[in-house]
XYZ file of C-alpha atoms in Angstrom:
567
model
C -113.327 88.290 52.812
C -115.677 91.331 52.803
C -112.891 93.741 53.691
C -112.513 96.888 55.778
C -110.966 99.922 53.767
C -107.541 100.827 54.921
C -106.838 104.484 56.153
C -105.330 106.705 54.083
C -101.774 106.678 53.675
C -100.776 109.375 55.789
C -102.703 107.653 58.855
C -101.103 104.183 58.208
C -98.702 104.549 61.099
C -98.903 105.074 64.741
C -96.462 107.037 67.071
C -93.830 104.890 66.735
C -93.275 105.085 63.221
C -90.789 107.994 61.826
C -93.358 108.830 58.864
C -91.644 106.753 56.261
C -92.950 103.055 57.991
C -89.776 102.510 59.961
C -89.299 101.844 63.456
C -87.343 104.515 65.327
C -83.522 103.317 66.271
C -81.569 104.194 69.307
C -77.978 105.012 69.229
C -76.733 101.402 69.047
C -78.560 100.636 65.772
C -81.489 98.710 67.556
C -84.982 99.464 66.511
C -87.130 99.673 69.215
C -90.678 98.473 68.582
C -94.348 99.174 69.647
C -94.091 96.362 72.125
C -91.160 97.602 73.906
C -88.559 95.025 72.887
C -85.792 95.658 70.890
C -84.237 94.021 67.603
C -80.726 94.023 66.258
C -80.716 95.827 62.657
C -77.186 94.545 61.951
C -76.935 93.462 57.974
C -75.268 91.140 56.307
C -73.242 92.019 53.167
C -75.778 92.890 50.118
C -78.625 93.231 52.513
C -80.957 96.160 53.331
C -83.162 97.163 56.089
C -86.217 95.747 54.391
C -84.270 92.390 52.956
C -86.712 89.275 53.601
C -85.015 86.596 55.898
C -86.182 83.561 57.971
C -86.474 83.759 61.962
C -82.889 82.299 61.859
C -81.513 85.367 59.860
C -81.028 83.743 56.590
C -81.536 85.827 53.763
C -84.353 84.832 51.886
C -83.865 84.957 47.952
C -87.034 82.704 46.582
C -89.909 83.344 48.436
C -92.129 82.352 45.287
C -91.436 78.797 44.980
C -91.208 75.561 46.328
C -87.764 73.523 45.699
C -88.876 70.686 42.949
C -87.928 68.198 40.935
C -88.551 70.106 37.847
C -90.922 73.098 38.049
C -93.619 70.910 38.053
C -92.889 69.046 41.321
C -93.024 66.556 43.151
C -91.617 69.087 46.137
C -88.969 68.204 48.513
C -88.985 67.502 52.137
C -85.355 69.421 52.909
C -86.233 72.873 52.373
C -86.143 74.539 55.883
C -87.191 77.694 54.928
C -90.680 76.420 53.726
C -90.933 74.208 56.878
C -90.222 76.675 59.252
C -92.605 79.385 57.294
C -95.596 76.692 57.199
C -95.163 75.323 60.860
C -95.061 79.222 62.090
C -98.127 79.618 60.480
C -99.935 76.664 61.500
C -99.596 78.021 64.907
C -100.510 81.757 64.700
C -103.707 81.137 66.537
C -104.858 79.861 69.527
C -107.107 77.790 69.971
C -109.465 78.731 66.883
C -108.441 77.204 63.009
C -106.002 79.764 61.841
C -108.324 79.318 58.359
C -111.954 77.775 58.302
C -112.504 78.984 61.858
C -116.640 79.552 61.387
C -117.948 76.436 60.482
C -121.344 74.003 60.940
C -121.148 70.457 60.292
C -123.543 66.870 59.727
C -123.101 63.273 59.524
C -124.369 61.249 56.510
C -124.023 58.644 54.204
C -122.096 58.219 50.908
C -123.977 55.862 48.321
C -121.390 54.658 45.692
C -122.927 53.994 42.164
C -120.131 51.477 41.524
C -118.946 52.888 38.317
C -117.474 55.925 37.143
C -120.016 57.406 34.981
C -120.958 54.349 32.272
C -117.321 52.505 32.501
C -116.078 49.985 35.361
C -114.663 52.020 38.356
C -112.124 49.163 38.951
C -110.465 50.427 35.664
C -109.207 53.464 37.357
C -109.280 52.945 41.023
C -109.290 49.757 43.559
C -110.707 52.141 46.365
C -113.197 49.748 47.891
C -115.732 52.782 48.701
C -116.537 53.296 45.021
C -116.438 49.314 43.958
C -119.837 48.040 44.884
C -123.410 49.776 43.454
C -125.286 50.615 46.389
C -122.203 50.633 48.854
C -122.832 52.877 51.714
C -120.152 54.852 53.728
C -120.627 56.942 56.794
C -119.433 60.572 56.252
C -119.003 63.871 58.660
C -118.911 67.046 56.830
C -117.879 70.745 57.991
C -118.614 73.479 55.904
C -116.976 76.701 56.369
C -115.814 80.337 55.591
C -112.228 80.399 55.228
C -110.667 83.905 56.161
C -113.349 84.863 59.266
C -113.046 84.596 62.985
C -115.286 81.683 64.660
C -118.280 83.876 65.188
C -118.052 86.174 62.310
C -121.111 86.580 60.063
C -121.941 83.604 57.424
C -123.016 86.672 54.812
C -119.322 87.704 54.281
C -117.197 87.848 51.151
C -115.281 84.178 51.435
C -114.448 81.011 50.134
C -116.536 78.312 51.694
C -114.580 75.155 52.626
C -116.199 71.623 52.347
C -114.471 69.023 53.892
C -115.922 65.675 53.687
C -114.550 62.671 56.000
C -115.349 59.059 54.385
C -115.153 56.525 57.422
C -114.220 53.615 54.829
C -113.698 49.670 55.736
C -109.679 50.508 54.878
C -110.012 53.490 57.227
C -110.816 57.344 56.807
C -110.604 58.866 53.444
C -110.429 63.112 53.638
C -112.000 65.114 50.970
C -110.693 68.603 51.617
C -111.961 71.267 49.531
C -113.913 74.427 48.868
C -116.893 75.420 47.070
C -115.153 77.244 44.438
C -113.064 75.339 41.984
C -109.991 77.313 41.617
C -107.820 78.833 44.168
C -105.670 81.967 44.626
C -102.280 80.585 44.281
C -100.640 77.327 42.592
C -97.270 77.245 44.912
C -97.554 76.408 48.657
C -94.835 78.438 49.789
C -97.110 81.467 49.311
C -100.026 80.508 51.342
C -99.089 81.981 54.675
C -98.758 85.519 52.971
C -101.934 85.175 51.106
C -103.767 84.296 54.310
C -102.100 87.374 56.018
C -103.021 89.526 53.101
C -106.880 88.530 54.045
C -106.430 88.743 57.499
C -106.654 91.995 59.682
C -103.991 94.465 59.657
C -101.711 93.769 62.503
C -101.592 97.522 63.679
C -105.367 98.405 63.018
C -107.032 94.933 63.188
C -108.988 95.781 60.213
C -109.303 93.937 57.307
C -108.827 96.330 54.116
C -109.132 95.946 50.399
C -105.827 97.573 50.012
C -103.774 94.717 51.769
C -106.247 92.014 49.837
C -105.434 93.681 46.547
C -101.665 94.413 47.260
C -101.244 91.023 47.063
C -103.180 90.195 43.944
C -101.970 92.490 42.048
C -98.496 91.046 42.668
C -99.661 87.499 42.203
C -101.521 87.691 38.616
C -102.173 83.808 39.190
C -105.115 84.895 41.349
C -106.922 86.602 38.828
C -109.489 83.549 38.023
C -110.257 83.197 41.826
C -111.167 87.024 41.894
C -113.373 86.534 38.682
C -115.180 84.419 41.030
C -114.819 85.574 44.541
C -115.842 89.256 43.884
C -119.033 87.877 42.032
C -121.927 86.692 43.545
C -120.228 83.346 43.510
C -118.339 84.771 46.536
C -121.459 84.839 48.956
C -123.372 81.464 48.666
C -127.098 81.544 49.715
C -126.305 79.277 52.060
C -124.115 75.578 52.719
C -126.999 73.483 51.226
C -127.149 75.368 47.592
C -123.370 75.760 46.910
C -120.808 73.408 44.733
C -117.950 71.777 46.524
C -114.488 70.848 44.652
C -111.454 68.873 46.019
C -109.605 72.143 44.398
C -106.178 70.101 44.225
C -105.356 67.174 41.643
C -105.057 63.789 43.255
C -104.509 60.290 41.689
C -106.493 57.422 41.208
C -104.535 53.901 41.406
C -106.174 50.700 40.045
C -105.166 47.217 40.979
C -102.260 47.006 38.861
C -100.642 50.119 40.122
C -101.427 51.982 36.950
C -102.426 55.877 37.944
C -104.722 58.799 36.407
C -105.242 62.375 37.304
C -108.435 62.968 38.978
C -110.417 66.321 39.851
C -113.242 65.730 42.516
C -116.507 68.059 42.247
C -119.551 67.996 44.525
C -122.806 69.167 42.715
C -125.967 69.821 44.887
C -129.046 68.385 43.831
C -131.235 71.269 45.577
C -129.405 73.853 42.907
C -127.002 76.491 43.275
C -127.691 79.983 44.746
C -125.537 83.022 45.441
C -125.960 86.649 46.755
C -125.152 89.882 45.708
C -123.731 92.172 48.313
C -126.616 94.418 48.911
C -128.827 90.987 49.458
C -126.109 89.703 51.815
C -126.227 92.895 53.593
C -129.675 92.813 54.458
C -129.686 89.202 55.756
C -126.697 89.781 57.834
C -128.668 92.802 59.562
C -131.308 90.058 60.592
C -129.182 86.710 61.210
C -125.698 86.522 60.924
C -125.926 82.388 61.408
C -128.205 82.184 58.808
C -126.283 79.259 57.029
C -125.666 77.297 60.204
C -129.321 77.667 61.129
C -130.665 76.678 57.414
C -128.432 73.630 57.561
C -129.372 72.492 60.946
C -133.334 73.168 60.542
C -133.225 71.288 56.874
C -132.133 68.014 58.674
C -134.203 68.566 61.626
C -137.365 68.667 59.391
C -136.122 65.752 57.206
C -135.075 67.945 53.973
C -131.949 65.826 53.707
C -129.752 67.684 51.526
C -127.558 65.949 48.612
C -124.791 66.406 46.483
C -123.487 64.016 43.841
C -119.790 63.361 43.317
C -118.382 63.797 40.072
C -114.893 63.270 39.106
C -112.657 64.577 35.914
C -109.901 62.119 34.697
C -106.855 62.754 33.046
C -103.788 60.588 32.052
C -100.732 61.447 34.249
C -98.477 63.313 31.759
C -97.536 66.689 30.970
C -100.378 67.418 28.602
C -98.170 70.045 26.140
C -101.617 70.284 23.873
C -102.840 72.130 26.967
C -102.576 76.103 27.063
C -102.168 75.389 30.924
C -100.304 73.024 33.647
C -103.227 70.511 34.685
C -101.713 70.238 37.800
C -102.304 74.169 38.172
C -105.077 74.796 41.071
C -105.967 78.400 39.751
C -107.190 76.560 36.484
C -109.987 74.595 35.442
C -109.858 71.443 33.363
C -112.298 71.863 30.582
C -115.515 70.248 30.698
C -115.760 69.507 27.181
C -112.261 67.878 27.209
C -112.556 65.974 30.527
C -116.440 65.293 31.036
C -117.671 65.301 34.669
C -118.427 61.392 35.365
C -120.712 60.617 38.454
C -119.494 58.185 40.939
C -121.744 58.203 43.832
C -124.244 60.524 45.980
C -123.808 62.027 49.748
C -126.909 62.258 51.665
C -126.788 64.541 54.905
C -129.589 63.447 57.501
C -128.189 63.768 61.234
C -127.199 66.500 63.106
C -124.645 67.036 65.749
C -125.262 65.836 69.327
C -122.578 68.731 70.783
C -121.212 71.283 68.249
C -117.971 71.607 69.774
C -117.019 67.748 70.148
C -118.159 66.831 66.618
C -117.868 70.292 64.416
C -115.338 72.088 66.049
C -112.926 68.968 67.185
C -113.233 67.436 63.734
C -110.077 67.443 62.003
C -109.565 66.664 58.338
C -106.127 66.579 56.352
C -105.244 66.324 52.434
C -102.921 63.505 53.218
C -105.922 61.433 54.384
C -106.326 58.739 51.808
C -106.871 55.047 51.335
C -105.503 52.520 49.185
C -106.469 53.445 45.637
C -106.294 57.134 46.123
C -102.592 58.706 45.693
C -101.287 62.220 45.390
C -100.151 64.064 42.293
C -97.248 66.303 42.095
C -99.798 69.318 42.583
C -97.359 71.714 44.506
C -100.304 73.244 46.757
C -101.412 69.815 47.625
C -97.884 68.687 48.677
C -97.675 71.732 50.972
C -101.277 71.560 52.244
C -100.763 67.812 53.221
C -98.101 68.569 55.750
C -99.889 71.803 57.033
C -103.174 70.216 57.631
C -102.272 67.509 59.967
C -99.563 69.869 61.613
C -102.365 72.199 62.323
C -104.751 69.610 64.136
C -101.661 68.350 66.237
C -101.220 71.618 67.594
C -105.048 73.077 67.769
C -106.486 69.975 68.746
C -104.152 67.788 70.430
C -101.458 65.265 69.617
C -103.801 62.461 70.016
C -106.888 64.419 68.271
C -107.338 60.960 66.176
C -108.536 58.950 69.272
C -111.481 61.663 69.280
C -114.458 59.460 68.098
C -115.410 62.252 65.458
C -111.873 61.599 64.019
C -111.452 57.877 64.912
C -111.541 55.592 61.750
C -114.745 53.246 62.371
C -112.406 49.917 61.982
C -109.712 48.515 63.349
C -106.531 50.470 64.708
C -103.400 49.199 65.982
C -100.215 51.401 66.082
C -96.742 51.599 68.057
C -97.257 55.143 68.721
C -97.657 56.111 72.632
C -98.348 58.744 75.016
C -98.798 62.480 74.353
C -101.119 65.043 75.551
C -104.471 63.771 76.468
C -104.192 60.135 75.314
C -107.018 58.383 76.804
C -106.043 54.409 75.562
C -103.617 52.686 73.810
C -103.709 51.551 69.917
C -103.232 47.851 70.969
C -104.507 44.724 69.174
C -105.955 42.007 71.111
C -103.376 39.407 72.113
C -100.546 41.655 71.471
C -97.430 41.723 73.590
C -98.273 45.441 75.251
C -94.472 45.426 76.214
C -93.760 45.663 72.500
C -94.384 49.257 71.023
C -91.876 48.454 68.063
C -91.362 46.708 64.663
C -89.931 44.565 63.569
C -90.462 41.695 66.555
C -90.127 38.108 67.302
C -92.228 38.686 70.922
C -95.664 38.988 69.340
C -95.873 42.893 68.275
C -97.555 43.957 65.412
C -97.023 43.107 62.046
C -97.039 44.417 58.616
C -100.303 44.375 56.541
C -99.847 42.089 53.502
C -99.484 43.846 50.222
C -102.280 42.621 47.855
C -101.980 45.037 44.765
C -98.648 46.632 43.471
C -97.841 50.200 44.333
C -97.790 53.146 42.060
C -94.387 53.674 40.915
C -94.037 57.257 39.165
C -90.711 57.502 37.577
C -89.119 61.127 37.698
C -85.937 62.746 36.019
C -85.353 66.293 36.110
C -83.020 69.166 38.251
C -84.051 69.893 41.457
C -84.967 73.769 41.363
C -87.393 76.693 42.799
C -89.062 78.179 39.630
C -92.549 78.617 38.759
C -94.324 76.178 36.210
C -94.064 76.903 32.511
C -97.623 77.113 31.076
C -98.640 80.164 33.454
C -101.487 81.258 31.262
C -103.039 83.601 34.127
C -105.706 85.526 32.188
C -107.447 83.269 29.768
C -109.506 81.185 32.136
C -110.404 84.384 34.059
C -111.663 86.320 31.156
C -113.699 83.225 29.787
C -115.180 83.490 33.449
C -116.127 87.319 33.167
C -117.746 86.943 29.947
C -119.870 83.987 31.219
C -121.125 85.651 33.969
C -124.563 87.134 33.665
C -124.924 90.834 33.337
C -126.226 91.296 36.823
C -123.095 88.942 37.994
C -120.678 91.403 36.168
C -122.484 94.242 37.831
C -121.971 92.843 41.133
C -117.880 92.077 40.269
C -117.473 95.418 39.217
C -119.195 97.201 41.963
C -117.606 94.952 44.643
C -114.157 95.550 43.373
C -114.848 99.071 43.393
C -115.940 99.261 46.659
C -112.570 97.442 47.939
C -110.276 99.678 45.627
C -111.896 102.861 45.978
C -109.457 104.236 48.822
C -106.473 101.897 48.137
C -103.449 103.053 47.014
C -103.183 104.027 43.052
C -100.258 101.766 42.970
C -102.641 98.766 43.727
C -105.701 100.023 42.172
C -104.028 100.565 38.572
C -102.146 97.133 38.585
C -105.638 95.664 39.417
C -106.695 97.641 36.472
C -104.040 96.481 34.349
C -105.048 92.697 35.356
C -108.246 93.253 34.543
C -107.814 94.785 31.270
C -105.436 91.566 30.671
C -108.358 89.290 31.386
C -111.163 91.585 29.461
C -110.760 94.751 28.348
C -114.304 95.456 29.261
C -113.336 94.408 32.578
C -110.591 96.834 33.019
C -112.499 99.871 31.499
C -115.600 99.269 33.837
C -113.236 99.101 36.838
C -111.346 102.269 35.809
C -114.589 103.932 35.339
C -116.339 103.077 38.455
C -113.014 103.718 40.462
C -112.947 107.259 38.635
C -116.446 108.104 39.474
C -116.085 106.682 43.263
C -113.068 109.107 43.937
C -115.104 111.819 42.796
C -117.874 111.057 45.174
C -120.222 109.509 42.714
C -122.021 106.156 42.996
C -120.925 103.130 40.983
C -123.392 102.221 38.672
C -125.709 99.524 40.585
C -124.777 101.294 43.862
C -123.136 99.339 46.741
C -119.681 100.873 47.709
C -118.483 99.520 50.413
C -115.701 102.065 50.706
C -114.060 104.181 53.329
C -116.286 106.958 53.308
C -119.422 104.395 53.902
C -117.839 103.031 56.741
C -116.805 106.136 58.469
C -120.299 107.501 57.864
C -121.347 104.423 60.142
C -119.068 105.334 63.041
C -120.183 108.627 63.082
C -123.932 107.419 63.202
C -123.269 104.994 65.791
C -122.079 108.034 67.845
C -124.892 110.284 66.716
C -127.727 108.146 66.866
C -126.699 106.441 70.315
C -129.075 107.061 73.071
C -127.733 108.729 76.220
C -128.146 106.598 79.605
C -127.306 107.562 83.217
C -124.638 106.160 84.930
C -125.577 103.440 87.694
């Protein structure tokens, strides 16, 4: 997510603009767009020219929150505006992933400890992959960068994806997360907006700090993520030496149907290493595939990377004693209150034989859970659960689960048929192949017996679209700023100054205000750095990736280019 900087405001529009950022309008009240098409500009009563609507023309009165039962969730499926928004977003890129496009992967094994910390794991979950000491489950892991394209440098500032597919005896479990333990937003309604702000400008096709921070400065919950992402934690040294996190809150369910909330953490036994921006630039100048190469060559020489899987456990209630909502994925559960408990170890020991077949076509989903694992009411999790699998059906195809990399390593028998690129039928031995429905008395498929009770949470509340009560957007961000070492704080300030130096003062001033709310020293240093940068002075510690530097690079390429004769 290392941004290019925006053009200055007076250069931000092309010849199709009237100078105020509006498309010219012909005599019929119809706007003429740069693509040569026209768009009806009639508005309903109470609407303005910039009123946000759906593709159906419905005015959108709340673009911030899902409709939920109470402001903590769960979310309801019948909200058309969200389904239309996220479904369109899932289909915005062909054929590359919309997010997590650049990736590397490896096969391995997960070995269970048979306990959670010092307790019997059966107390909390009946998931079979955890229940026996030494039990081994095959895994496939895909690491990735989030916001950039499939061939982008692996040194760019960006969260890293950390997705693990467990091929368990009860079917697949996908633990889909990132290297950082928090996220920018807490409601899935905002996910397309977040990613749009980090993707290139639709006019210039360049990323810009102004676009990124314009979204962030109007989304205070993102400040905790900013405290990590713009520090060295935003550029892991490689994939082997970075943490992983499920980010969202899940549930564990035991054989009595009782549930607890759980968060997952991968801790690298190789240690953790991050890079400053100047260090990353120097590496990128030599090798923009360095992390993929590092992972492949380490496994190839037998230096198998390992991670320990640890969990935090919390009772499934609102926890009014906390100053944040435990389902808010912009927050970290304090380790002193909810200790990390080890449940197993993962070893990556085999490289892919074909990158496309195994890494590119691998498909993960937050809804892929086995018995004993369940969803929480986390509003981001519920939105992601629809989006992930919907994206895979679009990107890879209707029958993506028949591909070897995605197929479970066990019996599969369904009544699903046909669709693009189906190459076998999920039928059982001896099944009547004429019967592709259930129930049937003619030797069709039968439901599996229930061996343990369902988890049945009880809800009572009003359906609404509202933000959660305990937002507390600044405390943990300020704590993280103060926990950073001096060199990490220096890098954080320099990176933010570089991204904001040429942004609108409306954006940069709001960012200074938000940083001050997190920690007064953070706000003061950012303000001082921006003032120095705008006066042409280098920020303390150097490393300003501002527009002036990038413009110089453009001019340098022309000035130093070697002339050649035509042929």
